[in-house]
PDB file of C-alpha atoms and ligand atoms in Angstrom:
ATOM      1  CA  UNK R   1     -16.866  -4.263  26.903  1.00 47.00           C
ATOM      2  CA  UNK R   2     -19.705  -3.578  24.006  1.00 47.00           C
ATOM      3  CA  UNK R   3     -22.654  -2.596  25.330  1.00 42.00           C
ATOM      4  CA  UNK R   4     -24.928  -5.330  24.505  1.00 43.00           C
ATOM      5  CA  UNK R   5     -22.468  -8.110  25.427  1.00 47.00           C
ATOM      6  CA  UNK R   6     -22.909 -10.609  28.002  1.00 55.00           C
ATOM      7  CA  UNK R   7     -20.011 -10.666  30.162  1.00 64.00           C
ATOM      8  CA  UNK R   8     -20.128 -14.657  30.477  1.00 84.00           C
ATOM      9  CA  UNK R   9     -20.671 -15.330  26.544  1.00 96.00           C
ATOM     10  CA  UNK R  10     -17.977 -17.315  25.516  1.00 98.00           C
ATOM     11  CA  UNK R  11     -17.797 -15.643  22.333  1.00 98.00           C
ATOM     12  CA  UNK R  12     -18.357 -12.076  22.071  1.00 98.00           C
ATOM     13  CA  UNK R  13     -19.589 -10.302  19.331  1.00 98.00           C
ATOM     14  CA  UNK R  14     -19.525  -6.516  18.160  1.00 97.00           C
ATOM     15  CA  UNK R  15     -20.109  -5.464  14.899  1.00 97.00           C
ATOM     16  CA  UNK R  16     -18.063  -2.151  13.643  1.00 96.00           C
ATOM     17  CA  UNK R  17     -20.191  -1.649  10.329  1.00 96.00           C
ATOM     18  CA  UNK R  18     -19.622  -4.603   8.078  1.00 97.00           C
ATOM     19  CA  UNK R  19     -17.160  -6.148  10.369  1.00 98.00           C
ATOM     20  CA  UNK R  20     -17.771  -8.824  12.973  1.00 98.00           C
ATOM     21  CA  UNK R  21     -15.463  -8.867  15.858  1.00 98.00           C
ATOM     22  CA  UNK R  22     -15.619 -12.096  17.255  1.00 98.00           C
ATOM     23  CA  UNK R  23     -13.426 -12.305  20.740  1.00 98.00           C
ATOM     24  CA  UNK R  24     -13.227 -15.651  22.423  1.00 98.00           C
ATOM     25  CA  UNK R  25     -13.995 -14.976  26.164  1.00 98.00           C
ATOM     26  CA  UNK R  26     -13.001 -17.240  28.566  1.00 97.00           C
ATOM     27  CA  UNK R  27      -9.814 -15.289  29.852  1.00 97.00           C
ATOM     28  CA  UNK R  28      -9.449 -16.898  32.900  1.00 96.00           C
ATOM     29  CA  UNK R  29      -8.415 -20.064  31.160  1.00 97.00           C
ATOM     30  CA  UNK R  30      -6.389 -18.228  28.535  1.00 98.00           C
ATOM     31  CA  UNK R  31      -9.506 -18.946  26.436  1.00 98.00           C
ATOM     32  CA  UNK R  32      -8.800 -22.580  26.215  1.00 98.00           C
ATOM     33  CA  UNK R  33     -10.980 -24.168  24.170  1.00 98.00           C
ATOM     34  CA  UNK R  34     -13.546 -26.327  25.782  1.00 96.00           C
ATOM     35  CA  UNK R  35     -16.476 -28.124  24.252  1.00 95.00           C
ATOM     36  CA  UNK R  36     -19.090 -25.223  25.197  1.00 96.00           C
ATOM     37  CA  UNK R  37     -16.680 -22.621  23.620  1.00 97.00           C
ATOM     38  CA  UNK R  38     -16.163 -24.466  20.422  1.00 97.00           C
ATOM     39  CA  UNK R  39     -19.867 -24.945  20.206  1.00 97.00           C
ATOM     40  CA  UNK R  40     -20.540 -20.877  21.168  1.00 98.00           C
ATOM     41  CA  UNK R  41     -18.348 -20.548  18.315  1.00 98.00           C
ATOM     42  CA  UNK R  42     -19.806 -22.378  15.665  1.00 97.00           C
ATOM     43  CA  UNK R  43     -23.090 -20.781  16.617  1.00 97.00           C
ATOM     44  CA  UNK R  44     -21.060 -17.602  16.372  1.00 98.00           C
ATOM     45  CA  UNK R  45     -20.485 -18.753  12.758  1.00 98.00           C
ATOM     46  CA  UNK R  46     -23.511 -19.958  11.559  1.00 97.00           C
ATOM     47  CA  UNK R  47     -25.396 -16.526  12.620  1.00 97.00           C
ATOM     48  CA  UNK R  48     -22.604 -15.060  10.640  1.00 97.00           C
ATOM     49  CA  UNK R  49     -22.754 -17.060   7.628  1.00 96.00           C
ATOM     50  CA  UNK R  50     -26.658 -16.103   7.138  1.00 95.00           C
ATOM     51  CA  UNK R  51     -26.267 -12.666   8.251  1.00 96.00           C
ATOM     52  CA  UNK R  52     -25.806 -10.534   4.547  1.00 93.00           C
ATOM     53  CA  UNK R  53     -24.345  -7.689   6.578  1.00 94.00           C
ATOM     54  CA  UNK R  54     -21.598  -8.721   7.551  1.00 97.00           C
ATOM     55  CA  UNK R  55     -18.738  -8.942   5.334  1.00 96.00           C
ATOM     56  CA  UNK R  56     -15.412  -9.610   7.082  1.00 98.00           C
ATOM     57  CA  UNK R  57     -14.297 -11.156  10.429  1.00 98.00           C
ATOM     58  CA  UNK R  58     -11.781 -10.327  13.054  1.00 98.00           C
ATOM     59  CA  UNK R  59     -10.971 -13.140  15.406  1.00 98.00           C
ATOM     60  CA  UNK R  60      -9.595 -12.582  18.478  1.00 98.00           C
ATOM     61  CA  UNK R  61      -9.170 -13.697  22.580  1.00 98.00           C
ATOM     62  CA  UNK R  62     -10.232 -11.970  25.813  1.00 98.00           C
ATOM     63  CA  UNK R  63      -7.819 -10.367  27.977  1.00 96.00           C
ATOM     64  CA  UNK R  64      -4.213  -9.379  28.007  1.00 91.00           C
ATOM     65  CA  UNK R  65      -1.962 -12.437  28.100  1.00 97.00           C
ATOM     66  CA  UNK R  66      -3.650 -15.166  25.374  1.00 98.00           C
ATOM     67  CA  UNK R  67      -5.413 -15.488  21.997  1.00 98.00           C
ATOM     68  CA  UNK R  68      -5.883 -19.026  22.974  1.00 98.00           C
ATOM     69  CA  UNK R  69      -3.529 -21.578  24.841  1.00 98.00           C
ATOM     70  CA  UNK R  70      -5.037 -24.409  23.169  1.00 98.00           C
ATOM     71  CA  UNK R  71      -7.809 -27.025  23.553  1.00 98.00           C
ATOM     72  CA  UNK R  72      -9.153 -27.585  27.059  1.00 98.00           C
ATOM     73  CA  UNK R  73      -6.556 -29.906  29.136  1.00 98.00           C
ATOM     74  CA  UNK R  74      -8.200 -30.147  32.250  1.00 97.00           C
ATOM     75  CA  UNK R  75     -11.661 -31.240  29.965  1.00 97.00           C
ATOM     76  CA  UNK R  76      -9.192 -33.662  27.893  1.00 97.00           C
ATOM     77  CA  UNK R  77      -7.051 -35.764  30.256  1.00 97.00           C
ATOM     78  CA  UNK R  78      -9.495 -38.846  30.630  1.00 97.00           C
ATOM     79  CA  UNK R  79     -11.012 -38.822  27.640  1.00 97.00           C
ATOM     80  CA  UNK R  80     -11.144 -42.266  26.322  1.00 98.00           C
ATOM     81  CA  UNK R  81      -9.704 -42.648  22.871  1.00 98.00           C
ATOM     82  CA  UNK R  82     -12.998 -42.834  21.442  1.00 98.00           C
ATOM     83  CA  UNK R  83     -14.154 -39.343  22.767  1.00 97.00           C
ATOM     84  CA  UNK R  84     -10.436 -38.139  22.137  1.00 97.00           C
ATOM     85  CA  UNK R  85     -11.048 -38.821  18.727  1.00 98.00           C
ATOM     86  CA  UNK R  86     -14.583 -37.171  18.435  1.00 96.00           C
ATOM     87  CA  UNK R  87     -13.294 -34.332  20.452  1.00 96.00           C
ATOM     88  CA  UNK R  88     -10.006 -33.254  17.580  1.00 97.00           C
ATOM     89  CA  UNK R  89     -13.168 -33.750  14.356  1.00 97.00           C
ATOM     90  CA  UNK R  90     -15.596 -31.966  16.326  1.00 96.00           C
ATOM     91  CA  UNK R  91     -12.743 -29.053  16.540  1.00 97.00           C
ATOM     92  CA  UNK R  92     -11.543 -29.564  13.146  1.00 98.00           C
ATOM     93  CA  UNK R  93     -15.269 -29.199  11.766  1.00 98.00           C
ATOM     94  CA  UNK R  94     -15.660 -25.656  13.631  1.00 98.00           C
ATOM     95  CA  UNK R  95     -12.550 -24.670  12.045  1.00 97.00           C
ATOM     96  CA  UNK R  96     -13.181 -25.998   8.638  1.00 96.00           C
ATOM     97  CA  UNK R  97     -16.140 -23.661   9.185  1.00 96.00           C
ATOM     98  CA  UNK R  98     -14.418 -20.944   9.342  1.00 96.00           C
ATOM     99  CA  UNK R  99     -12.691 -21.758   5.975  1.00 90.00           C
ATOM    100  CA  UNK R 100     -16.032 -22.470   4.239  1.00 91.00           C
ATOM    101  CA  UNK R 101     -17.823 -19.344   5.857  1.00 94.00           C
ATOM    102  CA  UNK R 102     -17.807 -17.551   2.414  1.00 91.00           C
ATOM    103  CA  UNK R 103     -16.451 -14.441   4.294  1.00 96.00           C
ATOM    104  CA  UNK R 104     -12.584 -13.396   5.133  1.00 97.00           C
ATOM    105  CA  UNK R 105     -11.501 -14.310   8.775  1.00 98.00           C
ATOM    106  CA  UNK R 106      -8.928 -12.584  10.095  1.00 98.00           C
ATOM    107  CA  UNK R 107      -6.811 -13.369  13.188  1.00 98.00           C
ATOM    108  CA  UNK R 108      -5.705 -10.431  15.515  1.00 98.00           C
ATOM    109  CA  UNK R 109      -3.643 -12.539  17.573  1.00 98.00           C
ATOM    110  CA  UNK R 110      -2.912 -10.900  20.998  1.00 97.00           C
ATOM    111  CA  UNK R 111      -1.111 -13.407  23.308  1.00 98.00           C
ATOM    112  CA  UNK R 112      -0.501 -17.172  23.141  1.00 98.00           C
ATOM    113  CA  UNK R 113      -1.615 -18.775  20.071  1.00 98.00           C
ATOM    114  CA  UNK R 114      -0.718 -22.190  21.524  1.00 98.00           C
ATOM    115  CA  UNK R 115      -1.884 -26.088  20.238  1.00 98.00           C
ATOM    116  CA  UNK R 116      -5.489 -25.306  18.869  1.00 98.00           C
ATOM    117  CA  UNK R 117      -5.221 -21.715  19.122  1.00 98.00           C
ATOM    118  CA  UNK R 118      -2.364 -21.448  16.754  1.00 98.00           C
ATOM    119  CA  UNK R 119      -4.662 -24.163  14.572  1.00 98.00           C
ATOM    120  CA  UNK R 120      -7.546 -21.435  14.914  1.00 98.00           C
ATOM    121  CA  UNK R 121      -4.615 -19.091  13.480  1.00 98.00           C
ATOM    122  CA  UNK R 122      -3.893 -21.627  10.766  1.00 98.00           C
ATOM    123  CA  UNK R 123      -7.604 -22.134  10.046  1.00 97.00           C
ATOM    124  CA  UNK R 124      -8.071 -17.999   9.273  1.00 98.00           C
ATOM    125  CA  UNK R 125      -7.161 -16.286   6.075  1.00 97.00           C
ATOM    126  CA  UNK R 126      -4.348 -14.859   7.374  1.00 98.00           C
ATOM    127  CA  UNK R 127      -3.540 -13.465  10.595  1.00 98.00           C
ATOM    128  CA  UNK R 128      -2.234  -9.891  12.445  1.00 98.00           C
ATOM    129  CA  UNK R 129      -0.168 -10.770  15.554  1.00 98.00           C
ATOM    130  CA  UNK R 130       0.616  -8.112  18.724  1.00 98.00           C
ATOM    131  CA  UNK R 131       4.386  -8.134  19.202  1.00 98.00           C
ATOM    132  CA  UNK R 132       3.474 -10.038  22.694  1.00 97.00           C
ATOM    133  CA  UNK R 133       2.410 -13.127  20.450  1.00 98.00           C
ATOM    134  CA  UNK R 134       3.907 -16.501  20.989  1.00 98.00           C
ATOM    135  CA  UNK R 135       3.019 -19.431  18.720  1.00 98.00           C
ATOM    136  CA  UNK R 136       3.327 -23.156  18.887  1.00 98.00           C
ATOM    137  CA  UNK R 137       2.138 -26.919  18.785  1.00 98.00           C
ATOM    138  CA  UNK R 138       3.435 -27.748  22.102  1.00 98.00           C
ATOM    139  CA  UNK R 139       1.009 -31.171  22.240  1.00 98.00           C
ATOM    140  CA  UNK R 140       4.123 -33.298  22.177  1.00 98.00           C
ATOM    141  CA  UNK R 141       4.954 -31.794  25.792  1.00 98.00           C
ATOM    142  CA  UNK R 142       1.661 -33.443  26.942  1.00 98.00           C
ATOM    143  CA  UNK R 143       2.212 -36.675  25.117  1.00 98.00           C
ATOM    144  CA  UNK R 144      -0.583 -36.067  22.193  1.00 98.00           C
ATOM    145  CA  UNK R 145      -0.152 -34.715  18.710  1.00 98.00           C
ATOM    146  CA  UNK R 146      -2.217 -31.216  17.303  1.00 98.00           C
ATOM    147  CA  UNK R 147      -5.698 -32.639  16.289  1.00 98.00           C
ATOM    148  CA  UNK R 148      -7.347 -29.367  15.399  1.00 98.00           C
ATOM    149  CA  UNK R 149      -5.364 -29.677  12.134  1.00 98.00           C
ATOM    150  CA  UNK R 150      -1.794 -28.515  13.160  1.00 98.00           C
ATOM    151  CA  UNK R 151      -0.405 -31.695  11.492  1.00 98.00           C
ATOM    152  CA  UNK R 152      -1.882 -30.521   8.223  1.00 97.00           C
ATOM    153  CA  UNK R 153      -2.528 -26.984   7.920  1.00 96.00           C
ATOM    154  CA  UNK R 154       1.151 -26.148   9.429  1.00 97.00           C
ATOM    155  CA  UNK R 155       3.161 -28.081   7.295  1.00 96.00           C
ATOM    156  CA  UNK R 156       1.227 -26.520   3.916  1.00 94.00           C
ATOM    157  CA  UNK R 157       1.466 -23.131   5.409  1.00 95.00           C
ATOM    158  CA  UNK R 158       5.375 -23.237   6.443  1.00 96.00           C
ATOM    159  CA  UNK R 159       6.737 -26.212   4.855  1.00 96.00           C
ATOM    160  CA  UNK R 160       7.399 -29.771   6.035  1.00 97.00           C
ATOM    161  CA  UNK R 161      10.603 -28.929   7.664  1.00 98.00           C
ATOM    162  CA  UNK R 162       9.860 -26.094   9.593  1.00 98.00           C
ATOM    163  CA  UNK R 163       6.265 -27.703  10.284  1.00 98.00           C
ATOM    164  CA  UNK R 164       8.548 -30.803  12.072  1.00 98.00           C
ATOM    165  CA  UNK R 165      10.830 -28.515  13.916  1.00 98.00           C
ATOM    166  CA  UNK R 166       7.592 -26.857  15.760  1.00 98.00           C
ATOM    167  CA  UNK R 167       5.555 -29.865  16.051  1.00 98.00           C
ATOM    168  CA  UNK R 168       8.314 -32.272  17.090  1.00 98.00           C
ATOM    169  CA  UNK R 169      10.092 -29.656  19.609  1.00 98.00           C
ATOM    170  CA  UNK R 170       7.060 -28.036  21.053  1.00 98.00           C
ATOM    171  CA  UNK R 171       8.723 -24.919  21.627  1.00 98.00           C
ATOM    172  CA  UNK R 172       7.287 -21.600  21.905  1.00 98.00           C
ATOM    173  CA  UNK R 173       7.952 -19.093  19.485  1.00 98.00           C
ATOM    174  CA  UNK R 174       8.096 -15.223  18.980  1.00 98.00           C
ATOM    175  CA  UNK R 175       5.405 -13.281  16.342  1.00 98.00           C
ATOM    176  CA  UNK R 176       8.709 -12.114  14.419  1.00 98.00           C
ATOM    177  CA  UNK R 177       9.544 -15.692  13.991  1.00 98.00           C
ATOM    178  CA  UNK R 178       5.920 -16.165  12.875  1.00 98.00           C
ATOM    179  CA  UNK R 179       6.111 -13.821  10.514  1.00 98.00           C
ATOM    180  CA  UNK R 180       9.531 -14.642   9.284  1.00 98.00           C
ATOM    181  CA  UNK R 181       7.805 -18.281   8.278  1.00 98.00           C
ATOM    182  CA  UNK R 182       4.401 -16.549   6.762  1.00 97.00           C
ATOM    183  CA  UNK R 183       2.343 -17.790   9.947  1.00 98.00           C
ATOM    184  CA  UNK R 184       1.615 -13.916  10.340  1.00 98.00           C
ATOM    185  CA  UNK R 185       1.196 -11.428   8.003  1.00 98.00           C
ATOM    186  CA  UNK R 186       2.155  -8.310  10.428  1.00 98.00           C
ATOM    187  CA  UNK R 187       3.484  -7.786  13.617  1.00 98.00           C
ATOM    188  CA  UNK R 188       2.599  -4.083  15.254  1.00 98.00           C
ATOM    189  CA  UNK R 189       2.807  -2.850  18.820  1.00 98.00           C
ATOM    190  CA  UNK R 190      -0.028  -4.880  21.181  1.00 98.00           C
ATOM    191  CA  UNK R 191      -2.352  -1.229  21.203  1.00 97.00           C
ATOM    192  CA  UNK R 192      -2.432  -0.542  17.519  1.00 98.00           C
ATOM    193  CA  UNK R 193      -3.340  -4.554  16.956  1.00 98.00           C
ATOM    194  CA  UNK R 194      -7.240  -4.627  16.797  1.00 98.00           C
ATOM    195  CA  UNK R 195      -7.183  -1.133  15.184  1.00 98.00           C
ATOM    196  CA  UNK R 196      -5.017  -2.571  12.623  1.00 98.00           C
ATOM    197  CA  UNK R 197      -7.155  -5.820  12.028  1.00 98.00           C
ATOM    198  CA  UNK R 198     -10.436  -3.555  11.881  1.00 98.00           C
ATOM    199  CA  UNK R 199      -9.284  -1.070   9.576  1.00 98.00           C
ATOM    200  CA  UNK R 200      -7.628  -4.028   6.950  1.00 98.00           C
ATOM    201  CA  UNK R 201     -11.385  -6.000   7.519  1.00 98.00           C
ATOM    202  CA  UNK R 202     -13.084  -2.546   6.931  1.00 98.00           C
ATOM    203  CA  UNK R 203     -10.672  -2.102   3.664  1.00 97.00           C
ATOM    204  CA  UNK R 204     -11.716  -5.669   2.369  1.00 97.00           C
ATOM    205  CA  UNK R 205     -15.357  -5.096   3.212  1.00 96.00           C
ATOM    206  CA  UNK R 206     -15.766  -2.099   0.832  1.00 95.00           C
ATOM    207  CA  UNK R 207     -14.448  -5.198  -2.062  1.00 96.00           C
ATOM    208  CA  UNK R 208     -16.374  -7.466  -4.207  1.00 95.00           C
ATOM    209  CA  UNK R 209     -18.247  -9.934  -1.374  1.00 95.00           C
ATOM    210  CA  UNK R 210     -19.012 -12.544  -4.418  1.00 96.00           C
ATOM    211  CA  UNK R 211     -15.445 -12.191  -5.629  1.00 97.00           C
ATOM    212  CA  UNK R 212     -14.076 -12.372  -1.764  1.00 96.00           C
ATOM    213  CA  UNK R 213     -15.843 -16.066  -1.681  1.00 94.00           C
ATOM    214  CA  UNK R 214     -14.627 -17.011  -5.070  1.00 96.00           C
ATOM    215  CA  UNK R 215     -11.308 -15.872  -4.342  1.00 96.00           C
ATOM    216  CA  UNK R 216     -10.616 -17.862  -1.249  1.00 94.00           C
ATOM    217  CA  UNK R 217     -12.696 -20.917  -2.462  1.00 93.00           C
ATOM    218  CA  UNK R 218     -10.269 -20.977  -5.279  1.00 96.00           C
ATOM    219  CA  UNK R 219      -7.127 -20.485  -3.777  1.00 95.00           C
ATOM    220  CA  UNK R 220      -8.196 -22.967  -1.137  1.00 92.00           C
ATOM    221  CA  UNK R 221      -9.466 -25.552  -3.566  1.00 92.00           C
ATOM    222  CA  UNK R 222      -6.024 -25.113  -5.501  1.00 93.00           C
ATOM    223  CA  UNK R 223      -3.644 -25.813  -2.321  1.00 88.00           C
ATOM    224  CA  UNK R 224      -2.872 -29.435  -2.642  1.00 84.00           C
ATOM    225  CA  UNK R 225      -3.978 -30.000  -6.345  1.00 93.00           C
ATOM    226  CA  UNK R 226      -1.540 -29.887  -9.842  1.00 95.00           C
ATOM    227  CA  UNK R 227      -1.174 -26.308 -10.904  1.00 96.00           C
ATOM    228  CA  UNK R 228      -2.961 -27.525 -14.169  1.00 97.00           C
ATOM    229  CA  UNK R 229      -6.093 -28.244 -12.404  1.00 97.00           C
ATOM    230  CA  UNK R 230      -5.782 -25.324  -9.924  1.00 97.00           C
ATOM    231  CA  UNK R 231      -5.306 -23.154 -12.957  1.00 97.00           C
ATOM    232  CA  UNK R 232      -8.639 -24.582 -14.353  1.00 97.00           C
ATOM    233  CA  UNK R 233     -10.401 -23.723 -11.650  1.00 97.00           C
ATOM    234  CA  UNK R 234      -9.642 -20.308 -11.274  1.00 97.00           C
ATOM    235  CA  UNK R 235     -10.628 -19.449 -14.887  1.00 98.00           C
ATOM    236  CA  UNK R 236     -14.134 -21.322 -13.742  1.00 97.00           C
ATOM    237  CA  UNK R 237     -14.728 -19.406 -11.038  1.00 97.00           C
ATOM    238  CA  UNK R 238     -13.255 -16.362 -13.040  1.00 98.00           C
ATOM    239  CA  UNK R 239     -15.911 -17.164 -15.565  1.00 98.00           C
ATOM    240  CA  UNK R 240     -18.913 -17.209 -13.097  1.00 97.00           C
ATOM    241  CA  UNK R 241     -18.266 -14.091 -11.795  1.00 98.00           C
ATOM    242  CA  UNK R 242     -19.688 -12.419 -15.202  1.00 98.00           C
ATOM    243  CA  UNK R 243     -22.917 -13.868 -13.744  1.00 97.00           C
ATOM    244  CA  UNK R 244     -23.007 -11.759 -10.837  1.00 97.00           C
ATOM    245  CA  UNK R 245     -24.191  -8.161  -9.676  1.00 97.00           C
ATOM    246  CA  UNK R 246     -20.932  -7.207  -8.384  1.00 96.00           C
ATOM    247  CA  UNK R 247     -19.228  -7.868 -11.540  1.00 97.00           C
ATOM    248  CA  UNK R 248     -21.176  -5.118 -13.619  1.00 97.00           C
ATOM    249  CA  UNK R 249     -20.974  -2.966 -11.103  1.00 97.00           C
ATOM    250  CA  UNK R 250     -17.233  -3.106 -10.408  1.00 97.00           C
ATOM    251  CA  UNK R 251     -16.375  -2.348 -14.033  1.00 96.00           C
ATOM    252  CA  UNK R 252     -18.910   0.138 -14.886  1.00 97.00           C
ATOM    253  CA  UNK R 253     -17.842   2.071 -11.946  1.00 96.00           C
ATOM    254  CA  UNK R 254     -14.120   2.147 -13.030  1.00 97.00           C
ATOM    255  CA  UNK R 255     -15.169   2.883 -16.285  1.00 97.00           C
ATOM    256  CA  UNK R 256     -17.363   5.890 -14.895  1.00 97.00           C
ATOM    257  CA  UNK R 257     -14.490   6.957 -12.049  1.00 97.00           C
ATOM    258  CA  UNK R 258     -16.895   6.477  -9.155  1.00 96.00           C
ATOM    259  CA  UNK R 259     -16.785   3.897  -6.514  1.00 94.00           C
ATOM    260  CA  UNK R 260     -18.279   0.848  -6.853  1.00 95.00           C
ATOM    261  CA  UNK R 261     -21.407  -0.227  -4.731  1.00 93.00           C
ATOM    262  CA  UNK R 262     -21.207  -3.936  -4.191  1.00 95.00           C
ATOM    263  CA  UNK R 263     -24.618  -5.902  -3.340  1.00 93.00           C
ATOM    264  CA  UNK R 264     -23.126  -8.942  -2.910  1.00 91.00           C
ATOM    265  CA  UNK R 265     -24.971 -10.508  -5.481  1.00 93.00           C
TER     266      UNK R 265
HETATM  267  N1  CAA Y 301      -5.975 -25.969  28.673  1.00 92.37           N
HETATM  268  C1  CAA Y 301      -6.704 -25.866  29.853  1.00 92.37           C
HETATM  269  N2  CAA Y 301      -6.609 -24.438  31.239  1.00 92.37           N
HETATM  270  C2  CAA Y 301      -5.308 -23.742  30.403  1.00 92.37           C
HETATM  271  C3  CAA Y 301      -4.740 -24.144  29.319  1.00 92.37           C
HETATM  272  C4  CAA Y 301      -5.251 -25.148  28.381  1.00 92.37           C
HETATM  273  N3  CAA Y 301      -5.147 -25.315  27.405  1.00 92.37           N
HETATM  274  N4  CAA Y 301      -3.833 -23.255  29.006  1.00 92.37           N
HETATM  275  C5  CAA Y 301      -3.635 -22.383  30.412  1.00 92.37           C
HETATM  276  N5  CAA Y 301      -5.201 -22.584  31.092  1.00 92.37           N
HETATM  277  C6  CAA Y 301      -5.489 -22.280  32.228  1.00 92.37           C
HETATM  278  C7  CAA Y 301      -4.086 -22.677  33.427  1.00 92.37           C
HETATM  279  O1  CAA Y 301      -4.479 -24.370  33.799  1.00 92.37           O
HETATM  280  C8  CAA Y 301      -4.117 -21.578  34.587  1.00 92.37           C
HETATM  281  O2  CAA Y 301      -5.537 -22.034  35.206  1.00 92.37           O
HETATM  282  P1  CAA Y 301      -5.892 -21.724  37.054  1.00 92.37           P
HETATM  283  O3  CAA Y 301      -5.527 -20.207  37.127  1.00 92.37           O
HETATM  284  O4  CAA Y 301      -7.253 -22.417  37.208  1.00 92.37           O
HETATM  285  O5  CAA Y 301      -4.817 -22.417  37.452  1.00 92.37           O
HETATM  286  C9  CAA Y 301      -4.566 -20.234  33.512  1.00 92.37           C
HETATM  287  O6  CAA Y 301      -5.349 -20.805  32.388  1.00 92.37           O
HETATM  288  C10 CAA Y 301      -3.521 -19.599  33.673  1.00 92.37           C
HETATM  289  O7  CAA Y 301      -2.624 -20.173  32.981  1.00 92.37           O
HETATM  290  P2  CAA Y 301      -1.281 -20.657  33.345  1.00 92.37           P
HETATM  291  O8  CAA Y 301      -1.045 -20.203  35.460  1.00 92.37           O
HETATM  292  O9  CAA Y 301      -0.540 -21.081  33.099  1.00 92.37           O
HETATM  293  O10 CAA Y 301      -0.268 -19.260  33.249  1.00 92.37           O
HETATM  294  P3  CAA Y 301       1.169 -18.833  32.968  1.00 92.37           P
HETATM  295  O11 CAA Y 301       1.281 -17.709  32.367  1.00 92.37           O
HETATM  296  O12 CAA Y 301       2.323 -19.452  33.563  1.00 92.37           O
HETATM  297  O13 CAA Y 301       1.433 -20.106  31.141  1.00 92.37           O
HETATM  298  C11 CAA Y 301       1.000 -20.561  29.254  1.00 92.37           C
HETATM  299  C12 CAA Y 301       0.724 -19.447  30.154  1.00 92.37           C
HETATM  300  C13 CAA Y 301       2.559 -20.906  29.147  1.00 92.37           C
HETATM  301  C14 CAA Y 301      -0.068 -20.458  27.826  1.00 92.37           C
HETATM  302  C15 CAA Y 301       0.797 -22.151  29.935  1.00 92.37           C
HETATM  303  O14 CAA Y 301      -0.745 -22.022  30.459  1.00 92.37           O
HETATM  304  C16 CAA Y 301       0.674 -23.437  29.327  1.00 92.37           C
HETATM  305  O15 CAA Y 301       1.603 -23.686  29.009  1.00 92.37           O
HETATM  306  N6  CAA Y 301      -1.233 -23.820  28.834  1.00 92.37           N
HETATM  307  C17 CAA Y 301      -0.779 -24.812  28.021  1.00 92.37           C
HETATM  308  C18 CAA Y 301      -0.534 -24.725  26.535  1.00 92.37           C
HETATM  309  C19 CAA Y 301      -0.642 -26.188  25.752  1.00 92.37           C
HETATM  310  O16 CAA Y 301      -0.093 -27.274  26.085  1.00 92.37           O
HETATM  311  N7  CAA Y 301      -1.575 -26.115  25.345  1.00 92.37           N
HETATM  312  C20 CAA Y 301      -1.719 -27.136  23.548  1.00 92.37           C
HETATM  313  C21 CAA Y 301      -3.106 -27.629  24.862  1.00 92.37           C
HETATM  314  S1  CAA Y 301      -3.336 -29.397  23.656  1.00 92.37           S
HETATM  315  C22 CAA Y 301      -4.265 -28.784  22.480  1.00 92.37           C
HETATM  316  O17 CAA Y 301      -4.453 -27.904  21.707  1.00 92.37           O
HETATM  317  C23 CAA Y 301      -4.608 -30.522  21.437  1.00 92.37           C
HETATM  318  C24 CAA Y 301      -4.988 -29.869  20.353  1.00 92.37           C
HETATM  319  O18 CAA Y 301      -4.477 -29.754  19.072  1.00 92.37           O
HETATM  320  C25 CAA Y 301      -6.777 -29.871  20.094  1.00 92.37           C
END
């Protein structure tokens, strides 16, 4: 455990240079997302959003077994419809914040990523999985449907038929299957997972921060609009970057054959 972490903190934070490693920390319940954990994650994201020293985030789960085994079933079991809807909206809001953070977020999936856990993966920029990771949206086995964005983001990512096969069967899938369908970009040995994710994060952290934010925004804004609209957004963002000090520095550094020193402005 990191020296200044509080063991019962539901979301641990450890900074490795410009990379913040967030660990969802409820291992006895396989890191299931209850309201306190979601609130703490929201707090951590707010903290990181306003911390200029953090350029990239890696998100993982505590313990050997799980990334996140879903929303907390014990907490949800007696919800009335209005509370359940509110819970889904609250979870969606937190996961949307991952996307609007303005800094890349990489999921390092160390074990079960089921239900809400799979939805966290879907909300990240991309994901790297351990060979032990398992993915799925098993909500129909509980008589419900995914509520933290799974019905929307999975279909957009892996296509309608594959998404419906996952959602309607509720089956659990291997890391290799997730790789084949594009849900994760890489599968590594369990002991290599964190180092691999942190190494990629460190590399991203050397790139121009303003450009990283713009790239993420434009990809997302173009996700479900006609190509011509997406291309216009790309050109507009490309143009705006020429206001930035980072663009001046990045291009000057190339021409002067030196390493760029970005300031994120
Ligand atoms: N919510 C609450 N507690 C959970 C949980 C969850 N989603 N998943 C696991 N736990 C708890 C178990 O109840 C158990 O607690 P106790 O030790 O107090 O009994 C502990 O974590 C360990 O779990 P298991 O003993 O079940 O471990 P296992 O190795 O036998 O099985 C598993 C692992 C296959 C992941 C199994 O725990 C499981 O199926 N979990 C539920 C997965 C699921 O259905 N997720 C979807 C939730 S609904 C959702 O997420 C809705 C949404 O989209 C918002």
